[in-house]
Amino acid sequence: MIRINDILDQIHSYMPDADTSLVEKAYVYSAKVHDGQTRLSGEPYLSHPLAVAFILSQQRLDLASITAGLLHDSVEDTLATIEELEKMFGKDVARIVDGVTKISQIEFQSKIQKQAENIRKMILAMSKDIRVLLVKLADRLHNMRTLQYQKEYKRIKIARETLDIYAPLASRLGIDWMKRELEDLAFSFLYPEEYHELRQEVKTRLGQRKGYVEEVQEIISKKMAEYSLSCRVLGRPKHIYSIFRKMRRQNVTLDEIYDLIAFRIILKSVTECYEALGIVHALWKPVPGRFKDYISLPKANMYQSLHTTVIGPYGERMEIQIRTEEMDKIASEGIAAHWLYKEGKIISKNQARQFDWLKRLMEWQKELEDPREFLESVRMDLFPDEVYVLTPNGEIKEFPTGATPIDFAYAIHTEVGHHCAGAKVNGKMVPLKYRLQNGDVVQIITSKHHVPSRDWLKIAKTSKARARIRQWIKTEEREKSLVLGKDLCAREFKKHRLNFNEFIKSDAEEIASSLSFKTVDDMLIATGYGKISPSQIVRKYLRTKHGEDFELKEAEVQTQTRAKKPSKEGILIHGHDDIMIHLAKCCTPVPGDEVVGYITRGRGVTIHRETCPNVAALEPDRKVEVTWTTDNNVNYPVKLNVITADQKGMLAAVSNAISAAEANILEAKVTTTPDQSAHFTFLAEVRDGDHLKKVVSGIKKVGGVMRVARQASN
Ligand code: MN
């Protein structure tokens, strides 16, 4: 069992003058909160945080990381809270522990392998402080080292997760030794027999080849020197899992694997690499078909190197990799793989900069004299443009930053999107405009009656959701425009004492096509959208019947108002129902006002006050008669301008007067002017014109109020 002194000694070995009081305090605290808990191994629980902190100190990390290592399980497994940790150990430590706790709490239930890449990205995104990930990896490493004490099904689950998620993460951070240890440990638990057999065999073979590595290294170095090439030659035994993987992938036996030891020649330039290749091929006979040039044809993950297999000094096949220092760095850090390129598209410059920076992180750490500089308040957003959330089943979905539950709903299914009525995030209801956060568990609530609205376009972030919403609105508007167009035409026909139903049955198709519409419906929809007027159709119809010179006589208008269902806005359009109606925002009409309807292009009918200055500019052809209905319970917004003396308490006094008149205030704006008066604009809700009068007279009675006027338009 690791003791606290082992950790302190390790820290002092690379930070001789470090003040370790925080680490010691964390040790005492951790011992206290974990008191009485034991590991499955039977050891006191404290042995785990100590081991994790020791691993972190072996990586020469800073004091905050090591302190967090000692405390990493305290919030999850004891009564300790993040707030308490922050008070005692500072913000940095608390934030790291919080991050580690959050990652530990995610349950990856389904299809881990299939989703591995997304899970890795989500963990990275959640580790805004890279130290979170380093502590998490150390935690996982120690758990893997003691995995034999777990029950079998848990062993398998944790080992699988390690192989799919954590070993690749270690590799991306350039911690190659950890990646190899994690892989070999996971392999030993997933395939115990294969592991032990293979390890024994490899050991025997390497034992037979003692001195072999040095011999080959020397031959290569000497030969390169003859040609004035300076290089490094590496020969390293491969780890068991990578040998196993190669045997599996290529379906070969150990006898057929010749690179138990991988030789690598590292040079300065690309030209030198090809030169060295020529020298190697002159020295040992190359095996035909085994040469690969990944320098001129890099792998998708940017890996570059020359690979060749030759017949070595003892007649044995030998694989040799030849590359530059830079290529070697990229290969060993394994970071370029997914981070510089994803799905074939180049990531943003900003992102690339961050990855570059991360890539250099581990190098810096090695070079720095004082690791206290290292990772000091290192915070970053590894994937600033993306957010990863989970379905209730533990499936991960990727979205652009700023995505909302609506995007999530459409990502599940179009129908779920169309009927999305609400959302729960981590079990709590959130508004639809809620911005999804990394690690959120999102559940969509649907209702048959809920349908998309135009406002959703402002909320939705993904192009998929936006396209589906637009499509829905378009279909909806088409249907409503067809009804409106039909009604408008019927009215126009009636005005001219013509039979609209007869027209539809007999001549409509011909007229539609002569007006360049594909179908009769298209023509009627265009009328509803206001693209053509009903009188154009009538004129065309009559001229087709009676010749081009036929002049339209203004027939006497026959208005026959049938009892129709009023719209929810309380507006009745003569002879029509089921029409989209909007109250104009410029003049905010209320019942009792003289109003006029205007057929907009594609958005139904807008209701203006007749006195609205905007009405004068409207095309006369597209105006429709409208009236208010009286029996509805709707409130109408109305804009009021109030000018008062510039004295204290005016806003409160006027607001009170409005409320006293039983009107709801939606908005209030204030501007003071140099002329010692204050200008207020209220947006209030009233039932009708009479109610409005009551509100206005109420305001006028307030002392200091100089003028009250309804705003004509904006
Ligand atoms: Mn732990």
XYZ file of C-alpha atoms and ligand atoms in Angstrom:
715
model
C 0.000 0.000 0.000
C 1.224 3.458 -0.923
C 1.858 5.742 2.056
C 1.511 9.508 2.062
C 5.291 9.789 2.514
C 5.837 7.952 -0.782
C 3.807 10.658 -2.483
C 5.544 13.511 -0.672
C 8.971 12.037 -1.488
C 7.975 11.682 -5.106
C 6.768 15.317 -5.215
C 10.003 16.573 -3.641
C 12.025 14.638 -6.204
C 10.797 16.998 -8.921
C 9.696 19.998 -6.856
C 12.356 20.175 -4.128
C 10.952 23.301 -2.475
C 7.249 22.509 -2.880
C 4.888 23.412 -0.067
C 2.949 20.185 0.306
C 0.703 21.278 3.157
C -2.394 21.147 0.930
C -1.608 17.561 -0.086
C -1.110 16.582 3.543
C -4.345 18.287 4.532
C -6.157 16.385 1.748
C -4.662 13.156 3.041
C -5.985 13.786 6.563
C -9.382 14.827 5.171
C -9.627 11.826 2.850
C -8.661 9.466 5.679
C -11.410 10.981 7.813
C -14.265 10.834 5.263
C -13.346 7.370 3.949
C -12.859 6.037 7.482
C -14.430 2.620 7.894
C -14.791 1.988 4.140
C -12.896 -0.877 2.596
C -11.963 -1.894 -0.922
C -13.051 -5.260 -2.303
C -9.427 -6.295 -1.791
C -9.991 -5.903 1.943
C -7.622 -2.963 2.134
C -8.812 0.285 3.708
C -10.505 2.450 1.082
C -7.880 5.150 1.586
C -5.376 2.946 -0.256
C -7.147 3.831 -3.531
C -6.938 7.652 -3.378
C -3.346 7.273 -2.175
C -2.477 5.072 -5.145
C -4.178 7.496 -7.551
C -2.293 10.457 -6.077
C 0.938 8.487 -6.359
C 0.353 7.744 -10.046
C -0.242 11.470 -10.598
C 2.980 12.339 -8.782
C 4.831 9.809 -10.944
C 3.602 11.802 -13.927
C 5.149 14.862 -12.274
C 1.864 16.710 -12.115
C 1.100 19.814 -10.107
C -0.051 19.943 -6.493
C -3.697 20.662 -7.358
C -3.902 17.463 -9.438
C -2.326 15.353 -6.685
C -4.549 16.941 -4.024
C -7.578 16.257 -6.225
C -6.337 12.682 -6.651
C -6.528 12.191 -2.880
C -10.030 13.640 -2.783
C -11.433 12.324 -6.063
C -13.911 9.845 -4.562
C -14.895 11.908 -1.527
C -17.903 13.619 -3.091
C -19.244 10.513 -4.762
C -18.758 8.066 -1.918
C -18.914 10.122 1.288
C -20.864 12.996 2.766
C -18.312 15.570 1.552
C -19.594 18.301 -0.782
C -17.949 20.315 -3.540
C -18.638 23.506 -1.547
C -16.777 22.120 1.429
C -13.837 21.072 -0.759
C -13.721 24.512 -2.336
C -13.580 26.170 1.071
C -10.835 23.863 2.297
C -8.744 23.255 -0.814
C -9.547 26.082 -3.208
C -11.393 26.439 -6.486
C -8.955 24.487 -8.690
C -9.030 21.335 -6.592
C -12.798 21.528 -6.144
C -13.348 21.949 -9.875
C -11.151 18.967 -10.717
C -12.939 16.737 -8.194
C -16.286 17.962 -9.510
C -15.273 17.097 -13.083
C -14.035 13.626 -12.134
C -17.233 12.967 -10.171
C -19.412 13.994 -13.115
C -17.567 11.719 -15.534
C -17.811 8.836 -13.061
C -21.544 9.310 -12.771
C -22.270 8.907 -16.455
C -23.677 5.514 -17.225
C -22.698 4.226 -20.621
C -25.225 1.506 -20.909
C -25.629 0.546 -24.475
C -23.482 -0.127 -27.460
C -20.221 1.107 -25.974
C -18.072 -0.023 -28.859
C -20.325 1.520 -31.448
C -20.332 4.796 -29.616
C -16.790 4.752 -28.331
C -15.668 7.753 -30.339
C -18.577 9.869 -29.128
C -18.082 8.803 -25.533
C -14.414 9.735 -25.746
C -15.311 13.106 -27.194
C -17.891 13.709 -24.501
C -15.424 12.894 -21.742
C -12.938 15.257 -23.350
C -15.571 17.957 -23.630
C -16.468 17.494 -19.978
C -12.820 17.714 -18.969
C -12.484 21.409 -19.621
C -9.588 21.367 -17.249
C -7.228 18.763 -18.680
C -6.311 17.778 -15.119
C -9.798 16.303 -14.742
C -8.949 13.767 -17.411
C -5.502 13.074 -15.960
C -6.996 12.315 -12.528
C -9.730 10.201 -14.123
C -7.127 8.199 -16.049
C -5.021 7.633 -12.921
C -8.208 6.512 -11.140
C -8.981 4.065 -13.918
C -5.418 2.778 -14.008
C -5.456 1.884 -10.319
C -8.901 0.314 -10.617
C -7.598 -1.797 -13.497
C -4.546 -2.824 -11.463
C -6.889 -4.109 -8.751
C -9.669 -5.386 -10.988
C -9.210 -9.023 -9.946
C -11.192 -8.290 -6.772
C -14.312 -7.304 -8.697
C -17.119 -9.685 -9.590
C -16.752 -11.219 -13.012
C -19.490 -9.324 -14.859
C -18.102 -6.045 -13.520
C -14.579 -7.054 -14.490
C -15.702 -7.586 -18.052
C -17.658 -4.333 -18.202
C -14.849 -2.206 -16.765
C -12.168 -3.893 -18.875
C -14.240 -3.403 -22.039
C -14.780 0.261 -21.208
C -11.066 0.680 -20.534
C -10.131 -0.819 -23.853
C -12.680 1.198 -25.819
C -12.611 4.511 -23.996
C -9.766 5.121 -21.580
C -6.793 3.532 -23.322
C -7.461 5.599 -26.482
C -7.848 8.718 -24.332
C -4.470 8.056 -22.710
C -3.032 7.589 -26.174
C -4.453 10.885 -27.340
C -2.864 12.674 -24.462
C 0.437 11.149 -25.496
C 0.742 9.027 -22.349
C 1.931 6.021 -24.243
C 3.062 3.940 -21.242
C -0.374 4.288 -19.680
C -2.131 3.334 -22.867
C -0.052 0.168 -23.135
C -0.557 -0.768 -19.494
C -4.315 -0.165 -19.697
C -4.562 -2.254 -22.871
C -2.577 -5.163 -21.471
C -4.577 -5.111 -18.218
C -7.902 -4.986 -20.054
C -6.768 -7.766 -22.386
C -5.756 -9.950 -19.430
C -9.257 -9.687 -17.945
C -11.187 -10.026 -21.193
C -9.170 -12.953 -22.589
C -7.273 -14.394 -19.593
C -6.162 -17.598 -21.293
C -4.963 -15.989 -24.481
C -3.196 -13.315 -22.495
C -1.203 -15.644 -20.267
C -0.315 -18.020 -23.062
C 0.832 -15.249 -25.351
C 2.792 -13.492 -22.631
C 4.672 -16.666 -21.831
C 5.483 -17.344 -25.456
C 6.637 -13.814 -26.150
C 8.808 -13.900 -23.045
C 10.472 -17.122 -24.179
C 11.127 -15.802 -27.639
C 12.541 -12.492 -26.416
C 14.740 -14.405 -23.980
C 16.190 -16.357 -26.889
C 17.014 -13.112 -28.600
C 18.991 -11.390 -25.887
C 21.515 -9.056 -27.409
C 19.656 -9.221 -30.693
C 18.133 -5.743 -30.348
C 21.473 -4.117 -29.581
C 23.120 -5.960 -32.432
C 20.603 -4.806 -35.012
C 20.671 -1.243 -33.648
C 24.442 -1.168 -34.002
C 24.465 -2.514 -37.549
C 21.953 0.112 -38.642
C 23.694 3.018 -36.876
C 27.084 2.092 -38.350
C 25.724 1.773 -41.863
C 23.922 5.137 -41.619
C 27.115 6.797 -40.356
C 28.966 5.482 -43.407
C 26.556 7.507 -45.516
C 26.837 10.524 -43.164
C 23.291 10.199 -41.904
C 22.770 10.954 -38.244
C 19.851 9.078 -36.770
C 18.321 7.457 -33.721
C 17.583 3.753 -33.887
C 14.960 2.396 -31.499
C 14.130 -1.216 -30.787
C 11.290 -1.802 -28.417
C 9.350 -4.963 -27.650
C 5.692 -4.523 -28.512
C 3.107 -4.881 -25.787
C 1.087 -8.060 -25.586
C -2.196 -6.582 -26.653
C -0.771 -5.062 -29.822
C 0.716 -8.455 -30.771
C -2.617 -10.114 -30.063
C -4.440 -7.504 -32.108
C -2.086 -8.039 -35.022
C -2.548 -11.813 -34.882
C -6.312 -11.361 -34.847
C -6.404 -8.744 -37.571
C -4.090 -10.541 -39.958
C -5.237 -13.958 -38.853
C -1.693 -15.223 -38.271
C 0.130 -17.178 -35.546
C 2.883 -15.839 -33.341
C 5.406 -17.619 -35.579
C 4.312 -15.428 -38.419
C 4.772 -12.226 -36.447
C 8.253 -10.970 -36.905
C 8.063 -7.643 -35.231
C 7.813 -8.610 -31.589
C 10.451 -5.963 -31.504
C 9.741 -2.939 -33.621
C 12.774 -1.202 -35.063
C 12.502 2.417 -35.871
C 14.975 4.706 -37.605
C 14.375 8.384 -36.930
C 16.024 10.977 -39.145
C 15.960 14.696 -39.835
C 14.340 15.071 -43.237
C 12.085 13.273 -45.681
C 14.952 12.992 -48.196
C 17.054 11.267 -45.545
C 14.204 8.820 -44.896
C 14.225 7.628 -48.508
C 18.020 7.532 -48.457
C 17.945 5.390 -45.314
C 15.391 3.097 -46.932
C 17.777 2.523 -49.840
C 20.594 1.710 -47.419
C 18.437 -0.749 -45.446
C 17.324 -2.493 -48.639
C 20.946 -2.755 -49.774
C 21.887 -4.204 -46.384
C 19.079 -6.756 -46.052
C 16.907 -8.245 -48.730
C 13.442 -6.669 -48.712
C 10.406 -8.966 -48.628
C 8.396 -8.272 -51.800
C 5.022 -6.606 -51.268
C 5.821 -5.562 -47.706
C 6.946 -2.006 -48.443
C 4.508 0.797 -47.601
C 5.090 4.470 -48.239
C 2.911 6.387 -45.796
C 5.065 9.476 -46.313
C 3.829 10.245 -49.797
C 0.450 8.673 -48.981
C -0.278 9.488 -45.308
C -2.963 7.507 -43.484
C -6.276 9.242 -42.866
C -5.157 10.016 -39.316
C -2.091 11.843 -40.677
C 0.270 9.039 -39.706
C 3.417 9.223 -41.835
C 6.234 6.711 -42.040
C 7.987 4.254 -44.364
C 7.381 0.609 -43.476
C 9.432 -2.223 -44.836
C 10.070 -5.849 -43.968
C 13.514 -7.281 -44.651
C 15.268 -10.606 -44.152
C 17.404 -9.801 -41.095
C 20.889 -10.934 -39.982
C 19.647 -14.383 -38.876
C 17.501 -15.004 -41.892
C 14.500 -13.762 -39.943
C 11.943 -11.268 -41.119
C 12.225 -7.867 -39.475
C 9.876 -4.907 -39.723
C 11.520 -1.510 -39.858
C 9.820 1.869 -39.714
C 11.614 4.926 -41.050
C 10.383 8.446 -40.288
C 11.346 11.986 -39.296
C 11.338 13.297 -35.729
C 8.157 15.215 -36.437
C 6.380 12.198 -37.892
C 7.466 10.175 -34.885
C 6.014 12.732 -32.533
C 2.676 12.715 -34.304
C 2.646 8.928 -34.355
C 3.412 8.500 -30.686
C 1.074 11.196 -29.499
C -1.732 9.801 -31.542
C -3.532 13.100 -31.297
C -3.717 14.074 -34.911
C -5.840 11.017 -35.499
C -9.281 12.340 -34.814
C -8.689 15.844 -33.742
C -7.290 17.508 -36.794
C -9.652 15.819 -39.165
C -13.098 14.671 -38.454
C -15.425 13.111 -40.942
C -13.150 14.341 -43.666
C -13.745 17.998 -42.997
C -11.067 20.251 -41.711
C -11.843 21.686 -38.321
C -11.911 25.397 -37.650
C -8.647 27.265 -37.227
C -9.569 28.083 -33.692
C -10.067 24.444 -32.845
C -6.887 23.428 -34.588
C -4.986 25.911 -32.458
C -6.373 24.389 -29.315
C -5.461 20.903 -30.393
C -1.969 22.000 -31.282
C -1.739 23.442 -27.891
C -2.920 20.277 -26.235
C -0.571 18.243 -28.335
C 2.335 20.223 -26.996
C 1.069 19.973 -23.459
C 2.766 16.750 -22.555
C 6.005 17.824 -24.188
C 6.024 21.028 -22.200
C 5.484 19.116 -19.051
C 8.575 17.047 -19.751
C 10.653 20.116 -20.499
C 9.553 22.366 -17.687
C 11.976 22.742 -14.819
C 9.224 23.499 -12.372
C 6.062 21.479 -12.893
C 4.161 23.973 -10.787
C 3.960 26.067 -13.910
C 2.545 23.080 -15.652
C -1.198 22.967 -16.008
C -1.644 25.948 -13.725
C -5.256 26.899 -14.202
C -5.342 25.067 -17.481
C -8.867 25.346 -18.741
C -10.071 24.894 -22.221
C -12.867 23.789 -24.334
C -11.647 20.924 -26.437
C -14.722 20.888 -28.601
C -16.088 24.422 -28.369
C -18.442 23.859 -31.268
C -19.978 20.640 -30.044
C -22.004 19.388 -27.140
C -22.640 15.755 -26.181
C -25.789 14.652 -24.425
C -27.412 11.346 -23.593
C -30.794 9.782 -24.233
C -32.486 8.147 -21.228
C -31.067 4.861 -22.598
C -27.516 6.105 -22.334
C -27.050 6.688 -26.032
C -24.884 9.672 -26.885
C -25.948 12.314 -29.368
C -23.723 15.043 -30.732
C -25.006 18.559 -31.379
C -23.622 21.960 -32.234
C -23.100 24.200 -29.226
C -26.286 26.095 -28.395
C -28.540 23.253 -29.495
C -31.845 22.942 -27.639
C -34.299 20.166 -26.732
C -36.022 20.822 -30.075
C -32.867 19.792 -31.932
C -32.660 16.743 -29.718
C -36.311 15.857 -30.441
C -35.799 16.055 -34.200
C -32.609 14.004 -33.891
C -34.671 11.214 -32.323
C -37.406 11.253 -34.961
C -39.228 13.812 -37.086
C -42.541 12.946 -35.443
C -41.019 13.383 -31.979
C -39.859 16.799 -33.141
C -43.222 17.820 -34.591
C -45.033 16.927 -31.387
C -42.406 18.037 -28.902
C -44.297 19.633 -26.031
C -41.571 19.898 -23.424
C -38.310 18.437 -22.198
C -36.759 17.101 -19.050
C -33.034 17.487 -18.526
C -31.508 15.385 -15.754
C -35.036 14.750 -14.520
C -36.110 18.395 -14.353
C -38.434 20.262 -16.718
C -36.638 22.881 -18.825
C -37.916 25.438 -21.338
C -37.597 24.464 -25.001
C -35.002 27.185 -25.500
C -32.711 25.578 -22.867
C -29.134 25.213 -24.137
C -27.976 21.616 -23.867
C -24.896 21.021 -21.709
C -22.318 18.269 -21.980
C -23.439 15.148 -20.171
C -27.101 16.168 -19.901
C -29.604 13.332 -19.960
C -32.449 14.577 -22.144
C -35.976 13.252 -22.280
C -38.579 14.661 -24.679
C -42.227 14.932 -23.762
C -44.571 14.712 -26.729
C -48.219 15.534 -27.153
C -50.419 14.835 -30.150
C -51.775 18.372 -30.050
C -48.430 20.109 -30.112
C -47.201 21.246 -33.494
C -44.235 23.336 -34.618
C -44.429 27.104 -34.615
C -42.406 29.739 -36.386
C -40.719 30.601 -33.072
C -39.048 27.200 -33.127
C -36.923 28.372 -36.025
C -35.309 30.846 -33.637
C -34.647 28.102 -31.101
C -33.534 25.234 -33.318
C -29.835 25.112 -34.121
C -29.357 22.037 -36.299
C -30.100 22.225 -39.990
C -32.073 18.996 -39.742
C -34.512 20.399 -37.181
C -34.797 23.711 -39.020
C -35.495 22.022 -42.326
C -38.196 19.828 -40.783
C -39.842 22.782 -39.039
C -39.809 24.832 -42.238
C -41.254 21.937 -44.178
C -44.043 21.594 -41.642
C -44.841 25.303 -41.684
C -44.806 25.346 -45.463
C -47.276 22.468 -45.678
C -49.435 24.069 -43.025
C -49.392 27.419 -44.802
C -50.150 25.788 -48.122
C -53.227 24.146 -46.662
C -54.422 27.347 -45.072
C -53.671 29.361 -48.181
C -55.708 26.930 -50.238
C -58.727 27.468 -47.985
C -58.222 31.223 -48.041
C -57.670 31.309 -51.811
C -60.780 29.259 -52.443
C -62.869 31.553 -50.233
C -61.500 34.729 -51.785
C -62.194 33.455 -55.295
C -65.685 32.266 -54.398
C -66.452 35.730 -53.064
C -65.091 37.430 -56.180
C -67.140 35.130 -58.416
C -70.256 35.843 -56.421
C -69.587 39.560 -56.731
C -69.794 39.151 -60.502
C -72.796 36.832 -60.296
C -70.741 33.919 -61.539
C -70.956 30.354 -60.288
C -67.656 29.432 -58.678
C -68.470 25.737 -58.281
C -69.300 25.497 -62.000
C -66.030 27.230 -62.782
C -64.050 24.736 -60.712
C -65.767 21.822 -62.454
C -65.428 23.057 -66.020
C -62.970 25.846 -66.809
C -60.654 26.161 -63.829
C -57.963 23.888 -65.241
C -57.697 25.803 -68.476
C -57.567 29.167 -66.684
C -54.948 27.877 -64.250
C -52.706 26.721 -67.049
C -53.170 29.946 -69.010
C -52.047 31.780 -65.868
C -48.991 29.437 -65.806
C -50.044 27.293 -62.861
C -49.582 23.550 -62.909
C -52.798 22.781 -61.080
C -56.000 24.487 -59.993
C -54.899 24.112 -56.375
C -51.633 25.902 -57.162
C -53.651 28.787 -58.566
C -55.923 28.942 -55.539
C -52.955 28.691 -53.151
C -51.278 31.557 -55.015
C -54.439 33.568 -54.446
C -54.344 32.710 -50.765
C -50.692 33.739 -50.593
C -51.636 36.996 -52.294
C -49.438 36.313 -55.309
C -52.367 36.938 -57.643
C -55.713 38.576 -56.921
C -59.095 36.834 -57.313
C -60.164 39.507 -59.798
C -57.290 38.476 -62.092
C -58.801 35.008 -62.232
C -62.295 36.345 -62.898
C -60.985 38.659 -65.629
C -59.071 35.840 -67.296
C -62.116 33.609 -67.079
C -64.469 36.163 -68.623
C -62.020 37.097 -71.385
C -61.519 33.446 -72.261
C -65.287 33.153 -72.567
C -66.139 36.467 -74.198
C -62.978 37.524 -76.024
C -59.928 39.601 -75.126
C -61.753 42.908 -75.294
C -64.192 42.000 -72.582
C -64.216 44.635 -69.881
C -64.988 43.749 -66.343
C -68.011 45.628 -65.071
C -68.038 46.432 -61.407
C -70.922 44.353 -60.318
C -72.959 45.199 -57.325
C -71.461 43.693 -54.292
C -73.556 41.136 -52.633
C -72.416 40.677 -49.143
C -73.947 37.880 -47.365
C -72.447 37.384 -44.000
C -73.008 33.946 -42.803
C -72.506 33.037 -39.216
C -68.996 31.750 -39.078
C -66.689 30.601 -36.380
C -64.535 33.547 -35.383
C -60.778 33.121 -35.192
C -59.145 32.928 -31.827
C -58.066 36.521 -32.244
C -61.749 37.457 -32.315
C -61.676 38.546 -35.932
C -64.270 37.586 -38.466
C -63.345 37.803 -42.098
C -66.469 38.156 -44.203
C -67.406 34.820 -45.574
C -64.277 33.030 -44.397
C -63.108 30.986 -41.515
C -60.084 28.950 -40.616
C -57.704 31.595 -41.832
C -54.414 32.486 -40.251
C -54.778 35.873 -38.618
C -52.126 38.117 -37.129
C -52.766 41.381 -35.349
C -50.397 43.991 -36.775
C -47.623 44.835 -34.349
C -47.325 48.381 -35.728
C -50.774 49.672 -34.746
C -51.927 47.002 -32.251
C -55.673 47.007 -33.027
C -58.161 46.206 -30.273
C -61.859 45.352 -30.555
C -63.851 48.457 -31.295
C -61.225 49.866 -33.653
C -62.083 50.235 -37.321
C -59.942 47.531 -38.869
C -58.953 46.221 -42.244
C -57.483 42.870 -43.214
C -54.563 42.463 -45.549
C -53.631 39.238 -47.312
C -49.916 38.812 -46.785
C -47.635 36.715 -48.919
C -47.812 33.368 -47.237
C -48.717 34.369 -43.718
C -52.486 34.661 -43.811
C -54.277 37.882 -43.027
C -52.854 40.736 -40.984
C -55.283 43.005 -39.162
C -54.457 46.733 -39.107
C -56.322 49.709 -37.766
C -57.773 51.720 -40.645
C -55.884 54.741 -39.423
C -52.554 52.932 -39.458
C -50.143 54.791 -41.748
C -48.922 51.461 -43.066
C -52.351 50.649 -44.512
C -52.125 53.450 -47.060
C -49.131 51.756 -48.626
C -50.873 48.399 -49.029
C -52.044 47.015 -52.373
C -55.809 47.618 -52.569
C -56.396 44.270 -54.293
C -55.257 42.366 -51.269
C -57.374 44.126 -48.667
C -60.269 42.219 -47.149
C -63.160 43.351 -45.008
C -63.028 42.213 -41.453
C -65.021 42.827 -38.318
C -64.592 42.073 -34.676
C -66.614 39.476 -32.953
C -67.621 40.332 -29.445
C -67.806 37.059 -27.663
C -64.261 36.105 -26.925
C -62.002 36.093 -23.934
C -58.888 37.316 -25.603
C -56.670 40.158 -24.458
C -55.088 42.438 -27.021
C -51.731 44.165 -26.768
C -51.843 47.915 -27.219
C -49.062 50.482 -27.184
C -49.477 53.611 -25.077
C -47.196 56.641 -25.005
C -47.284 58.521 -21.745
C -45.498 61.803 -21.146
C -45.053 62.888 -17.547
C -43.092 65.383 -15.514
C -39.611 64.077 -14.795
C -40.097 63.288 -11.151
C -39.562 60.311 -8.922
C -42.120 57.538 -8.751
C -43.862 58.295 -12.061
C -43.288 54.830 -13.490
C -44.750 53.217 -10.392
C -47.699 55.600 -10.319
C -48.579 55.049 -13.998
C -48.094 51.292 -13.705
C -50.425 51.249 -10.720
C -53.052 53.148 -12.665
C -52.873 50.652 -15.515
C -53.135 47.713 -13.137
C -55.995 49.379 -11.291
C -57.856 49.490 -14.617
C -57.394 45.705 -14.730
C -54.965 45.758 -17.629
C -51.862 43.614 -17.763
C -48.531 45.337 -18.508
C -46.333 43.361 -20.907
C -43.516 45.851 -21.348
C -42.502 49.298 -20.128
C -39.791 51.531 -21.558
C -38.586 54.859 -20.205
C -36.687 57.686 -21.803
C -36.017 61.023 -20.161
C -35.582 64.086 -22.326
C -33.754 67.373 -21.822
C -37.096 69.169 -21.542
C -37.668 67.896 -18.020
C -40.275 65.370 -19.036
C -40.249 61.597 -19.013
C -41.500 59.495 -21.909
C -42.895 56.068 -21.180
C -43.997 53.448 -23.637
C -46.224 50.742 -22.239
C -47.318 47.602 -23.947
C -50.496 46.676 -22.103
C -53.202 44.106 -22.690
C -56.801 45.208 -22.975
C -60.045 43.432 -23.796
C -61.412 46.004 -26.245
C -61.785 49.693 -27.062
C -63.925 50.430 -24.024
C -61.421 48.818 -21.737
C -58.696 50.835 -23.437
C -60.602 54.063 -22.770
C -60.846 53.117 -19.119
C -57.111 52.487 -18.938
C -56.290 55.793 -20.658
C -58.557 57.825 -18.396
C -57.055 56.063 -15.386
C -53.558 57.134 -16.428
C -54.695 60.684 -17.101
C -55.845 61.007 -13.498
C -52.319 60.391 -12.171
C -50.704 63.605 -10.944
C -47.760 64.657 -13.123
C -49.071 62.947 -16.258
C -49.047 65.450 -19.096
C -50.213 63.445 -22.069
C -51.472 59.941 -22.876
C -51.749 58.754 -26.442
C -52.177 55.497 -28.185
C -49.249 54.887 -30.509
C -50.353 55.007 -34.139
C -47.591 52.779 -35.429
C -43.916 52.197 -34.929
Mn -11.696 6.231 -7.685
